[in-house]
Amino acid sequence: MADAVLFEFLHTEMVAELWARDPDPGSGGKKKSLSVLEGLGFRVGQALGERLPRETLAFREELDALKFLCKDLWAAMFQKHMDGLRTNHQGTYVLQDNSFPLFITMGSGSQYLEEAPKFLAFTCGLLCGALHTLGFQSLVTASVAALPACKFQVVIQKY
Amino acid sequence: MADAVLFEFLHTEMVAELWARDPDPGSGGKKKSLSVLEGLGFRVGQALGERLPRETLAFREELDALKFLCKDLWAAMFQKHMDGLRTNHQGTYVLQDNSFPLFITMGSGSQYLEEAPKFLAFTCGLLCGALHTLGFQSLVTASVAALPACKFQVVIQKY
């Protein structure tokens, strides 16, 4: 029994609980649940970020911070690395996971695609929160073309 | 960065989120949030139980099941063992943890004692859910005399 599954099970049940509370997709409840999950993820990401070794917190380059998410953060969460990282070198990054672990409880047929966003919101928030602690403001969204693969798009905000 | 903290952070944020939704202690909201946390814990405990090796699922003796919770389950959750296990040999067990990890985000003064139940409800449910998968019906409650120590009382239900 690996303790990694504890996080995955808790995540699954939390998603189910929030959905059960706002069951009506027409009421804006769905959107609210997504933003609640994203907020939870953000705070967990911040907290994780604050536990990083001091030297890691001194990333000067965006790309180093993104590589850190793809390797160290992903390893801490899912015991593996992200499968791909691409950038347009203008502050937009696409992180690809060919088998996203938090989809484990979902079926893999295309009929489940519409269920995917609720399993992605927490992790979008978490990536954003970790980047925040690393000193970068960002917008993070996710998309799925074929389960269980997914892509996270990170856009670094410049002021 | 240990991945164990991921579960702890997520648990903390989940408790905070549920509390923020039902802030009025006089409305029954507090009680409802506790039972939601307990229900989440129960389902996570069941799911963890279902991942156990087959031979573990064949506990005949209650005491073996309880020892399993104190050692293997606690190690999977918190990377340590429970500090004590006592029984009256009539179906009641007291499990003692001298430093319960999910109290980490709380202060340790006695003024925080009234906050303790919300950090215990999930784990009470989890123990009950794991026992359910192991074939035992139980009632699990927790008590705190001095933070960060706590006791879980398990009463096995016989029919």
PDB file of C-alpha atoms in Angstrom:
ATOM      1  CA  MET A   1       0.000   0.000   0.000  1.00  0.00           C
ATOM      2  CA  ALA A   2       1.689   3.173  -1.150  1.00  0.00           C
ATOM      3  CA  ASP A   3       0.902   6.395   0.644  1.00  0.00           C
ATOM      4  CA  ALA A   4       0.780   8.182  -2.695  1.00  0.00           C
ATOM      5  CA  VAL A   5      -2.685   6.751  -3.272  1.00  0.00           C
ATOM      6  CA  LEU A   6      -3.898   8.440  -0.111  1.00  0.00           C
ATOM      7  CA  PHE A   7      -3.634  11.823  -1.816  1.00  0.00           C
ATOM      8  CA  GLU A   8      -5.312  10.478  -4.958  1.00  0.00           C
ATOM      9  CA  PHE A   9      -8.204   8.949  -3.028  1.00  0.00           C
ATOM     10  CA  LEU A  10      -8.691  12.070  -0.947  1.00  0.00           C
ATOM     11  CA  HIS A  11      -8.678  14.196  -4.099  1.00  0.00           C
ATOM     12  CA  THR A  12     -11.277  11.958  -5.743  1.00  0.00           C
ATOM     13  CA  GLU A  13     -13.587  12.069  -2.742  1.00  0.00           C
ATOM     14  CA  MET A  14     -13.193  15.817  -2.374  1.00  0.00           C
ATOM     15  CA  VAL A  15     -14.199  16.328  -6.006  1.00  0.00           C
ATOM     16  CA  ALA A  16     -17.196  14.026  -5.513  1.00  0.00           C
ATOM     17  CA  GLU A  17     -18.238  15.862  -2.340  1.00  0.00           C
ATOM     18  CA  LEU A  18     -18.058  19.313  -3.922  1.00  0.00           C
ATOM     19  CA  TRP A  19     -19.999  18.075  -6.946  1.00  0.00           C
ATOM     20  CA  ALA A  20     -22.664  16.502  -4.795  1.00  0.00           C
ATOM     21  CA  ARG A  21     -23.225  19.869  -3.118  1.00  0.00           C
ATOM     22  CA  ASP A  22     -23.702  21.759  -6.365  1.00  0.00           C
ATOM     23  CA  PRO A  23     -25.394  19.197  -8.574  1.00  0.00           C
ATOM     24  CA  ASP A  24     -27.223  21.545 -10.903  1.00  0.00           C
ATOM     25  CA  PRO A  25     -24.995  22.315 -13.879  1.00  0.00           C
ATOM     26  CA  GLY A  26     -27.251  25.159 -14.901  1.00  0.00           C
ATOM     27  CA  SER A  27     -27.001  27.106 -11.661  1.00  0.00           C
ATOM     28  CA  GLY A  28     -23.412  28.200 -11.858  1.00  0.00           C
ATOM     29  CA  GLY A  29     -22.694  25.627  -9.158  1.00  0.00           C
ATOM     30  CA  LYS A  30     -20.379  23.734 -11.451  1.00  0.00           C
ATOM     31  CA  LYS A  31     -18.307  26.823 -12.089  1.00  0.00           C
ATOM     32  CA  LYS A  32     -18.239  27.596  -8.380  1.00  0.00           C
ATOM     33  CA  SER A  33     -17.050  24.084  -7.516  1.00  0.00           C
ATOM     34  CA  LEU A  34     -14.277  24.386 -10.084  1.00  0.00           C
ATOM     35  CA  SER A  35     -13.096  27.652  -8.582  1.00  0.00           C
ATOM     36  CA  VAL A  36     -13.256  26.181  -5.066  1.00  0.00           C
ATOM     37  CA  LEU A  37     -11.068  23.281  -6.217  1.00  0.00           C
ATOM     38  CA  GLU A  38      -8.701  25.695  -7.921  1.00  0.00           C
ATOM     39  CA  GLY A  39      -8.458  27.784  -4.749  1.00  0.00           C
ATOM     40  CA  LEU A  40      -7.732  24.708  -2.637  1.00  0.00           C
ATOM     41  CA  GLY A  41      -5.038  23.706  -5.116  1.00  0.00           C
ATOM     42  CA  PHE A  42      -3.515  27.172  -5.071  1.00  0.00           C
ATOM     43  CA  ARG A  43      -3.107  27.148  -1.302  1.00  0.00           C
ATOM     44  CA  VAL A  44      -1.680  23.623  -1.298  1.00  0.00           C
ATOM     45  CA  GLY A  45       0.736  24.654  -4.062  1.00  0.00           C
ATOM     46  CA  GLN A  46       1.818  27.695  -2.058  1.00  0.00           C
ATOM     47  CA  ALA A  47       2.355  25.563   1.041  1.00  0.00           C
ATOM     48  CA  LEU A  48       4.356  23.006  -0.935  1.00  0.00           C
ATOM     49  CA  GLY A  49       6.415  25.826  -2.423  1.00  0.00           C
ATOM     50  CA  GLU A  50       7.223  27.198   1.001  1.00  0.00           C
ATOM     51  CA  ARG A  51       8.733  23.888   2.008  1.00  0.00           C
ATOM     52  CA  LEU A  52      11.245  23.917  -0.828  1.00  0.00           C
ATOM     53  CA  PRO A  53      14.932  24.274  -0.037  1.00  0.00           C
ATOM     54  CA  ARG A  54      15.984  27.933   0.004  1.00  0.00           C
ATOM     55  CA  GLU A  55      18.239  27.648  -2.985  1.00  0.00           C
ATOM     56  CA  THR A  56      15.347  26.403  -5.090  1.00  0.00           C
ATOM     57  CA  LEU A  57      13.387  29.527  -4.318  1.00  0.00           C
ATOM     58  CA  ALA A  58      15.933  31.707  -6.086  1.00  0.00           C
ATOM     59  CA  PHE A  59      14.977  30.765  -9.637  1.00  0.00           C
ATOM     60  CA  ARG A  60      15.847  33.691 -11.840  1.00  0.00           C
ATOM     61  CA  GLU A  61      14.644  32.162 -15.076  1.00  0.00           C
ATOM     62  CA  GLU A  62      11.061  31.225 -15.788  1.00  0.00           C
ATOM     63  CA  LEU A  63      12.190  28.151 -17.639  1.00  0.00           C
ATOM     64  CA  ASP A  64      14.032  26.848 -14.574  1.00  0.00           C
ATOM     65  CA  ALA A  65      10.892  27.269 -12.487  1.00  0.00           C
ATOM     66  CA  LEU A  66       8.832  25.407 -15.076  1.00  0.00           C
ATOM     67  CA  LYS A  67      11.376  22.595 -15.270  1.00  0.00           C
ATOM     68  CA  PHE A  68      11.196  22.378 -11.502  1.00  0.00           C
ATOM     69  CA  LEU A  69       7.419  21.890 -11.661  1.00  0.00           C
ATOM     70  CA  CYS A  70       7.779  19.222 -14.331  1.00  0.00           C
ATOM     71  CA  LYS A  71      10.379  17.245 -12.432  1.00  0.00           C
ATOM     72  CA  ASP A  72      10.510  17.847  -8.682  1.00  0.00           C
ATOM     73  CA  LEU A  73       6.935  18.913  -8.039  1.00  0.00           C
ATOM     74  CA  TRP A  74       5.455  16.211 -10.278  1.00  0.00           C
ATOM     75  CA  ALA A  75       7.692  13.600  -8.638  1.00  0.00           C
ATOM     76  CA  ALA A  76       6.532  14.694  -5.184  1.00  0.00           C
ATOM     77  CA  MET A  77       2.900  14.496  -6.244  1.00  0.00           C
ATOM     78  CA  PHE A  78       2.808  11.574  -8.614  1.00  0.00           C
ATOM     79  CA  GLN A  79       6.171   9.772  -8.364  1.00  0.00           C
ATOM     80  CA  LYS A  80       6.976  10.473 -12.001  1.00  0.00           C
ATOM     81  CA  HIS A  81       7.964  13.359 -14.250  1.00  0.00           C
ATOM     82  CA  MET A  82       5.842  15.335 -16.664  1.00  0.00           C
ATOM     83  CA  ASP A  83       6.202  13.844 -20.162  1.00  0.00           C
ATOM     84  CA  GLY A  84       6.830  17.028 -22.068  1.00  0.00           C
ATOM     85  CA  LEU A  85       7.466  20.748 -21.738  1.00  0.00           C
ATOM     86  CA  ARG A  86       7.235  23.163 -24.652  1.00  0.00           C
ATOM     87  CA  THR A  87       7.449  26.929 -24.763  1.00  0.00           C
ATOM     88  CA  ASN A  88       7.066  29.733 -27.265  1.00  0.00           C
ATOM     89  CA  HIS A  89       9.827  31.597 -25.370  1.00  0.00           C
ATOM     90  CA  GLN A  90       7.359  34.421 -24.769  1.00  0.00           C
ATOM     91  CA  GLY A  91       6.035  33.330 -21.412  1.00  0.00           C
ATOM     92  CA  THR A  92       3.697  30.549 -22.525  1.00  0.00           C
ATOM     93  CA  TYR A  93       4.453  26.950 -21.574  1.00  0.00           C
ATOM     94  CA  VAL A  94       2.666  23.710 -22.349  1.00  0.00           C
ATOM     95  CA  LEU A  95       3.212  20.855 -19.906  1.00  0.00           C
ATOM     96  CA  GLN A  96       2.130  17.456 -21.162  1.00  0.00           C
ATOM     97  CA  ASP A  97       1.262  14.440 -19.024  1.00  0.00           C
ATOM     98  CA  ASN A  98       0.485  11.357 -21.116  1.00  0.00           C
ATOM     99  CA  SER A  99      -1.219   9.597 -18.213  1.00  0.00           C
ATOM    100  CA  PHE A 100      -2.492  12.030 -15.611  1.00  0.00           C
ATOM    101  CA  PRO A 101      -2.808  10.124 -12.311  1.00  0.00           C
ATOM    102  CA  LEU A 102      -5.887  11.977 -11.039  1.00  0.00           C
ATOM    103  CA  PHE A 103      -7.901  10.540 -13.922  1.00  0.00           C
ATOM    104  CA  ILE A 104      -7.493   7.081 -12.356  1.00  0.00           C
ATOM    105  CA  THR A 105     -11.053   6.841 -11.150  1.00  0.00           C
ATOM    106  CA  MET A 106     -12.542   7.898 -14.478  1.00  0.00           C
ATOM    107  CA  GLY A 107     -13.380   5.729 -17.424  1.00  0.00           C
ATOM    108  CA  SER A 108     -11.147   6.303 -20.423  1.00  0.00           C
ATOM    109  CA  GLY A 109     -13.704   6.504 -23.207  1.00  0.00           C
ATOM    110  CA  SER A 110     -14.360   9.791 -24.956  1.00  0.00           C
ATOM    111  CA  GLN A 111     -17.794   9.930 -23.297  1.00  0.00           C
ATOM    112  CA  TYR A 112     -16.024  10.822 -20.078  1.00  0.00           C
ATOM    113  CA  LEU A 113     -14.265  13.860 -21.539  1.00  0.00           C
ATOM    114  CA  GLU A 114     -16.792  16.275 -20.097  1.00  0.00           C
ATOM    115  CA  GLU A 115     -16.002  14.979 -16.607  1.00  0.00           C
ATOM    116  CA  ALA A 116     -12.327  15.860 -16.977  1.00  0.00           C
ATOM    117  CA  PRO A 117     -12.341  19.532 -15.881  1.00  0.00           C
ATOM    118  CA  LYS A 118     -13.303  18.742 -12.312  1.00  0.00           C
ATOM    119  CA  PHE A 119     -10.309  16.415 -12.015  1.00  0.00           C
ATOM    120  CA  LEU A 120      -7.977  19.092 -13.370  1.00  0.00           C
ATOM    121  CA  ALA A 121      -9.022  22.211 -11.429  1.00  0.00           C
ATOM    122  CA  PHE A 122      -7.166  21.382  -8.208  1.00  0.00           C
ATOM    123  CA  THR A 123      -3.911  20.718 -10.068  1.00  0.00           C
ATOM    124  CA  CYS A 124      -4.221  23.897 -12.163  1.00  0.00           C
ATOM    125  CA  GLY A 125      -4.522  25.836  -8.917  1.00  0.00           C
ATOM    126  CA  LEU A 126      -1.635  23.929  -7.394  1.00  0.00           C
ATOM    127  CA  LEU A 127       0.722  24.735 -10.277  1.00  0.00           C
ATOM    128  CA  CYS A 128      -0.307  28.386 -10.068  1.00  0.00           C
ATOM    129  CA  GLY A 129       0.217  28.439  -6.284  1.00  0.00           C
ATOM    130  CA  ALA A 130       3.643  26.830  -6.500  1.00  0.00           C
ATOM    131  CA  LEU A 131       4.675  29.352  -9.184  1.00  0.00           C
ATOM    132  CA  HIS A 132       3.396  32.135  -6.945  1.00  0.00           C
ATOM    133  CA  THR A 133       5.724  31.021  -4.152  1.00  0.00           C
ATOM    134  CA  LEU A 134       8.557  30.812  -6.677  1.00  0.00           C
ATOM    135  CA  GLY A 135       7.922  34.450  -7.555  1.00  0.00           C
ATOM    136  CA  PHE A 136       5.927  34.138 -10.774  1.00  0.00           C
ATOM    137  CA  GLN A 137       2.331  35.241 -11.374  1.00  0.00           C
ATOM    138  CA  SER A 138       0.604  32.959 -13.847  1.00  0.00           C
ATOM    139  CA  LEU A 139      -2.598  31.788 -15.433  1.00  0.00           C
ATOM    140  CA  VAL A 140      -2.900  27.999 -15.609  1.00  0.00           C
ATOM    141  CA  THR A 141      -5.490  26.136 -17.649  1.00  0.00           C
ATOM    142  CA  ALA A 142      -5.790  22.522 -18.717  1.00  0.00           C
ATOM    143  CA  SER A 143      -7.117  20.708 -21.731  1.00  0.00           C
ATOM    144  CA  VAL A 144      -7.753  17.107 -22.664  1.00  0.00           C
ATOM    145  CA  ALA A 145      -7.912  15.663 -26.150  1.00  0.00           C
ATOM    146  CA  ALA A 146      -7.810  11.957 -25.294  1.00  0.00           C
ATOM    147  CA  LEU A 147      -7.917  10.496 -21.776  1.00  0.00           C
ATOM    148  CA  PRO A 148      -5.822   9.835 -19.760  1.00  0.00           C
ATOM    149  CA  ALA A 149      -3.469  12.391 -21.371  1.00  0.00           C
ATOM    150  CA  CYS A 150      -3.735  16.086 -20.617  1.00  0.00           C
ATOM    151  CA  LYS A 151      -1.959  19.372 -21.167  1.00  0.00           C
ATOM    152  CA  PHE A 152      -1.500  22.242 -18.766  1.00  0.00           C
ATOM    153  CA  GLN A 153      -0.966  25.652 -20.306  1.00  0.00           C
ATOM    154  CA  VAL A 154       0.924  28.118 -18.142  1.00  0.00           C
ATOM    155  CA  VAL A 155       0.980  31.778 -19.138  1.00  0.00           C
ATOM    156  CA  ILE A 156       3.369  33.871 -17.044  1.00  0.00           C
ATOM    157  CA  GLN A 157       1.940  37.291 -16.270  1.00  0.00           C
ATOM    158  CA  LYS A 158       4.306  40.216 -16.732  1.00  0.00           C
ATOM    159  CA  TYR A 159       3.688  43.570 -15.158  1.00  0.00           C
TER     160      TYR A 159
ATOM    161  CA  MET B   1       9.916  17.916  -0.306  1.00  0.00           C
ATOM    162  CA  ALA B   2       8.148  14.799   0.899  1.00  0.00           C
ATOM    163  CA  ASP B   3       4.970  13.747  -0.805  1.00  0.00           C
ATOM    164  CA  ALA B   4       3.478  12.853   2.573  1.00  0.00           C
ATOM    165  CA  VAL B   5       2.885  16.543   3.222  1.00  0.00           C
ATOM    166  CA  LEU B   6       0.711  16.733   0.127  1.00  0.00           C
ATOM    167  CA  PHE B   7      -1.958  14.688   1.887  1.00  0.00           C
ATOM    168  CA  GLU B   8      -1.599  16.765   5.061  1.00  0.00           C
ATOM    169  CA  PHE B   9      -1.889  20.067   3.203  1.00  0.00           C
ATOM    170  CA  LEU B  10      -4.868  18.872   1.200  1.00  0.00           C
ATOM    171  CA  HIS B  11      -6.544  17.668   4.398  1.00  0.00           C
ATOM    172  CA  THR B  12      -5.957  21.030   6.090  1.00  0.00           C
ATOM    173  CA  GLU B  13      -7.380  22.994   3.167  1.00  0.00           C
ATOM    174  CA  MET B  14     -10.353  20.690   2.852  1.00  0.00           C
ATOM    175  CA  VAL B  15     -11.197  21.199   6.539  1.00  0.00           C
ATOM    176  CA  ALA B  16     -10.844  24.972   6.118  1.00  0.00           C
ATOM    177  CA  GLU B  17     -13.060  24.943   3.014  1.00  0.00           C
ATOM    178  CA  LEU B  18     -15.835  22.945   4.647  1.00  0.00           C
ATOM    179  CA  TRP B  19     -15.709  25.179   7.716  1.00  0.00           C
ATOM    180  CA  ALA B  20     -15.855  28.333   5.637  1.00  0.00           C
ATOM    181  CA  ARG B  21     -19.053  27.053   4.049  1.00  0.00           C
ATOM    182  CA  ASP B  22     -20.796  26.407   7.344  1.00  0.00           C
ATOM    183  CA  PRO B  23     -19.448  29.152   9.548  1.00  0.00           C
ATOM    184  CA  ASP B  24     -22.367  29.405  11.965  1.00  0.00           C
ATOM    185  CA  PRO B  25     -21.731  27.069  14.891  1.00  0.00           C
ATOM    186  CA  GLY B  26     -25.308  27.454  16.060  1.00  0.00           C
ATOM    187  CA  SER B  27     -26.943  26.277  12.843  1.00  0.00           C
ATOM    188  CA  GLY B  28     -25.955  22.645  12.941  1.00  0.00           C
ATOM    189  CA  GLY B  29     -23.484  23.442  10.163  1.00  0.00           C
ATOM    190  CA  LYS B  30     -20.562  22.426  12.342  1.00  0.00           C
ATOM    191  CA  LYS B  31     -22.084  19.042  12.963  1.00  0.00           C
ATOM    192  CA  LYS B  32     -22.826  18.647   9.265  1.00  0.00           C
ATOM    193  CA  SER B  33     -19.246  19.502   8.292  1.00  0.00           C
ATOM    194  CA  LEU B  34     -17.949  16.925  10.765  1.00  0.00           C
ATOM    195  CA  SER B  35     -20.157  14.245   9.271  1.00  0.00           C
ATOM    196  CA  VAL B  36     -19.111  15.222   5.742  1.00  0.00           C
ATOM    197  CA  LEU B  37     -15.457  14.865   6.760  1.00  0.00           C
ATOM    198  CA  GLU B  38     -16.222  11.550   8.414  1.00  0.00           C
ATOM    199  CA  GLY B  39     -17.972  10.318   5.282  1.00  0.00           C
ATOM    200  CA  LEU B  40     -15.042  11.361   3.083  1.00  0.00           C
ATOM    201  CA  GLY B  41     -12.695   9.540   5.445  1.00  0.00           C
ATOM    202  CA  PHE B  42     -14.851   6.424   5.396  1.00  0.00           C
ATOM    203  CA  ARG B  43     -14.737   6.180   1.610  1.00  0.00           C
ATOM    204  CA  VAL B  44     -10.980   6.826   1.497  1.00  0.00           C
ATOM    205  CA  GLY B  45     -10.506   4.158   4.200  1.00  0.00           C
ATOM    206  CA  GLN B  46     -12.582   1.688   2.195  1.00  0.00           C
ATOM    207  CA  ALA B  47     -10.584   2.434  -0.938  1.00  0.00           C
ATOM    208  CA  LEU B  48      -7.292   2.025   0.911  1.00  0.00           C
ATOM    209  CA  GLY B  49      -8.572  -1.238   2.370  1.00  0.00           C
ATOM    210  CA  GLU B  50      -9.423  -2.555  -1.072  1.00  0.00           C
ATOM    211  CA  ARG B  51      -5.828  -2.065  -2.185  1.00  0.00           C
ATOM    212  CA  LEU B  52      -4.431  -4.265   0.548  1.00  0.00           C
ATOM    213  CA  PRO B  53      -2.810  -7.557  -0.368  1.00  0.00           C
ATOM    214  CA  ARG B  54      -5.337 -10.378  -0.420  1.00  0.00           C
ATOM    215  CA  GLU B  55      -3.829 -12.211   2.512  1.00  0.00           C
ATOM    216  CA  THR B  56      -4.256  -9.132   4.692  1.00  0.00           C
ATOM    217  CA  LEU B  57      -7.960  -9.117   4.018  1.00  0.00           C
ATOM    218  CA  ALA B  58      -8.398 -12.460   5.719  1.00  0.00           C
ATOM    219  CA  PHE B  59      -8.030 -11.250   9.295  1.00  0.00           C
ATOM    220  CA  ARG B  60     -10.005 -13.563  11.512  1.00  0.00           C
ATOM    221  CA  GLU B  61      -9.221 -11.835  14.769  1.00  0.00           C
ATOM    222  CA  GLU B  62     -10.261  -8.324  15.614  1.00  0.00           C
ATOM    223  CA  LEU B  63      -6.983  -7.710  17.395  1.00  0.00           C
ATOM    224  CA  ASP B  64      -5.022  -8.516  14.223  1.00  0.00           C
ATOM    225  CA  ALA B  65      -7.093  -6.016  12.276  1.00  0.00           C
ATOM    226  CA  LEU B  66      -6.514  -3.340  14.914  1.00  0.00           C
ATOM    227  CA  LYS B  67      -2.774  -4.037  14.962  1.00  0.00           C
ATOM    228  CA  PHE B  68      -2.810  -3.677  11.211  1.00  0.00           C
ATOM    229  CA  LEU B  69      -4.373  -0.211  11.491  1.00  0.00           C
ATOM    230  CA  CYS B  70      -1.825   0.829  14.121  1.00  0.00           C
ATOM    231  CA  LYS B  71       1.157  -0.317  12.078  1.00  0.00           C
ATOM    232  CA  ASP B  72       0.598  -0.645   8.356  1.00  0.00           C
ATOM    233  CA  LEU B  73      -2.217   1.841   7.845  1.00  0.00           C
ATOM    234  CA  TRP B  74      -0.631   4.471  10.093  1.00  0.00           C
ATOM    235  CA  ALA B  75       2.719   3.985   8.336  1.00  0.00           C
ATOM    236  CA  ALA B  76       1.072   4.463   4.943  1.00  0.00           C
ATOM    237  CA  MET B  77      -0.632   7.632   6.129  1.00  0.00           C
ATOM    238  CA  PHE B  78       1.869   9.185   8.460  1.00  0.00           C
ATOM    239  CA  GLN B  79       5.181   7.309   8.064  1.00  0.00           C
ATOM    240  CA  LYS B  80       5.112   6.153  11.668  1.00  0.00           C
ATOM    241  CA  HIS B  81       3.258   3.745  13.938  1.00  0.00           C
ATOM    242  CA  MET B  82       0.538   4.447  16.456  1.00  0.00           C
ATOM    243  CA  ASP B  83       2.105   4.847  19.909  1.00  0.00           C
ATOM    244  CA  GLY B  84      -0.219   2.607  21.842  1.00  0.00           C
ATOM    245  CA  LEU B  85      -3.051   0.094  21.546  1.00  0.00           C
ATOM    246  CA  ARG B  86      -5.140  -1.026  24.502  1.00  0.00           C
ATOM    247  CA  THR B  87      -8.214  -3.205  24.647  1.00  0.00           C
ATOM    248  CA  ASN B  88     -10.718  -4.422  27.215  1.00  0.00           C
ATOM    249  CA  HIS B  89     -10.920  -7.709  25.266  1.00  0.00           C
ATOM    250  CA  GLN B  90     -14.619  -7.084  24.781  1.00  0.00           C
ATOM    251  CA  GLY B  91     -14.517  -5.294  21.459  1.00  0.00           C
ATOM    252  CA  THR B  92     -13.334  -1.881  22.617  1.00  0.00           C
ATOM    253  CA  TYR B  93      -9.927  -0.610  21.586  1.00  0.00           C
ATOM    254  CA  VAL B  94      -8.078   2.600  22.370  1.00  0.00           C
ATOM    255  CA  LEU B  95      -5.435   3.716  19.883  1.00  0.00           C
ATOM    256  CA  GLN B  96      -3.075   6.383  21.126  1.00  0.00           C
ATOM    257  CA  ASP B  97      -1.042   8.754  18.965  1.00  0.00           C
ATOM    258  CA  ASN B  98       1.244  11.011  21.024  1.00  0.00           C
ATOM    259  CA  SER B  99       1.755  13.443  18.165  1.00  0.00           C
ATOM    260  CA  PHE B 100      -1.075  13.296  15.648  1.00  0.00           C
ATOM    261  CA  PRO B 101       0.266  14.655  12.332  1.00  0.00           C
ATOM    262  CA  LEU B 102      -2.978  16.301  11.210  1.00  0.00           C
ATOM    263  CA  PHE B 103      -2.707  18.708  14.139  1.00  0.00           C
ATOM    264  CA  ILE B 104       0.397  20.239  12.507  1.00  0.00           C
ATOM    265  CA  THR B 105      -1.320  23.408  11.418  1.00  0.00           C
ATOM    266  CA  MET B 106      -2.897  24.044  14.800  1.00  0.00           C
ATOM    267  CA  GLY B 107      -1.401  25.827  17.753  1.00  0.00           C
ATOM    268  CA  SER B 108      -0.598  23.550  20.677  1.00  0.00           C
ATOM    269  CA  GLY B 109      -2.027  25.575  23.553  1.00  0.00           C
ATOM    270  CA  SER B 110      -5.119  24.363  25.374  1.00  0.00           C
ATOM    271  CA  GLN B 111      -7.108  27.240  23.842  1.00  0.00           C
ATOM    272  CA  TYR B 112      -7.020  25.320  20.569  1.00  0.00           C
ATOM    273  CA  LEU B 113      -8.630  22.214  22.021  1.00  0.00           C
ATOM    274  CA  GLU B 114     -12.068  23.120  20.709  1.00  0.00           C
ATOM    275  CA  GLU B 115     -10.660  23.206  17.176  1.00  0.00           C
ATOM    276  CA  ALA B 116      -9.469  19.605  17.437  1.00  0.00           C
ATOM    277  CA  PRO B 117     -12.628  17.708  16.400  1.00  0.00           C
ATOM    278  CA  LYS B 118     -12.561  19.030  12.840  1.00  0.00           C
ATOM    279  CA  PHE B 119      -9.039  17.707  12.399  1.00  0.00           C
ATOM    280  CA  LEU B 120     -10.043  14.283  13.723  1.00  0.00           C
ATOM    281  CA  ALA B 121     -13.302  13.575  11.875  1.00  0.00           C
ATOM    282  CA  PHE B 122     -11.721  12.497   8.576  1.00  0.00           C
ATOM    283  CA  THR B 123      -9.386  10.046  10.310  1.00  0.00           C
ATOM    284  CA  CYS B 124     -12.196   8.592  12.464  1.00  0.00           C
ATOM    285  CA  GLY B 125     -14.090   7.894   9.262  1.00  0.00           C
ATOM    286  CA  LEU B 126     -11.003   6.472   7.600  1.00  0.00           C
ATOM    287  CA  LEU B 127     -10.371   3.976  10.411  1.00  0.00           C
ATOM    288  CA  CYS B 128     -14.025   2.949  10.286  1.00  0.00           C
ATOM    289  CA  GLY B 129     -13.906   2.569   6.482  1.00  0.00           C
ATOM    290  CA  ALA B 130     -10.725   0.502   6.558  1.00  0.00           C
ATOM    291  CA  LEU B 131     -12.240  -1.778   9.234  1.00  0.00           C
ATOM    292  CA  HIS B 132     -15.363  -2.110   7.089  1.00  0.00           C
ATOM    293  CA  THR B 133     -13.275  -3.419   4.189  1.00  0.00           C
ATOM    294  CA  LEU B 134     -11.520  -5.776   6.605  1.00  0.00           C
ATOM    295  CA  GLY B 135     -14.906  -7.185   7.570  1.00  0.00           C
ATOM    296  CA  PHE B 136     -15.609  -5.401  10.839  1.00  0.00           C
ATOM    297  CA  GLN B 137     -18.401  -2.932  11.596  1.00  0.00           C
ATOM    298  CA  SER B 138     -17.285  -0.330  14.096  1.00  0.00           C
ATOM    299  CA  LEU B 139     -17.938   2.984  15.790  1.00  0.00           C
ATOM    300  CA  VAL B 140     -14.863   5.208  15.921  1.00  0.00           C
ATOM    301  CA  THR B 141     -14.585   8.357  18.034  1.00  0.00           C
ATOM    302  CA  ALA B 142     -11.625  10.479  19.048  1.00  0.00           C
ATOM    303  CA  SER B 143     -10.688  12.501  22.090  1.00  0.00           C
ATOM    304  CA  VAL B 144      -7.924  14.921  22.970  1.00  0.00           C
ATOM    305  CA  ALA B 145      -6.667  15.748  26.441  1.00  0.00           C
ATOM    306  CA  ALA B 146      -3.502  17.622  25.506  1.00  0.00           C
ATOM    307  CA  LEU B 147      -2.431  18.568  21.994  1.00  0.00           C
ATOM    308  CA  PRO B 148      -0.829  17.176  19.894  1.00  0.00           C
ATOM    309  CA  ALA B 149      -1.708  13.795  21.452  1.00  0.00           C
ATOM    310  CA  CYS B 150      -5.025  12.096  20.758  1.00  0.00           C
ATOM    311  CA  LYS B 151      -6.863   8.843  21.294  1.00  0.00           C
ATOM    312  CA  PHE B 152      -9.148   6.988  18.919  1.00  0.00           C
ATOM    313  CA  GLN B 153     -11.711   4.702  20.491  1.00  0.00           C
ATOM    314  CA  VAL B 154     -12.884   1.852  18.301  1.00  0.00           C
ATOM    315  CA  VAL B 155     -15.932  -0.151  19.362  1.00  0.00           C
ATOM    316  CA  ILE B 156     -16.501  -3.221  17.220  1.00  0.00           C
ATOM    317  CA  GLN B 157     -20.193  -3.783  16.526  1.00  0.00           C
ATOM    318  CA  LYS B 158     -21.404  -7.361  16.929  1.00  0.00           C
ATOM    319  CA  TYR B 159     -24.654  -8.552  15.444  1.00  0.00           C
TER     320      TYR B 159
END
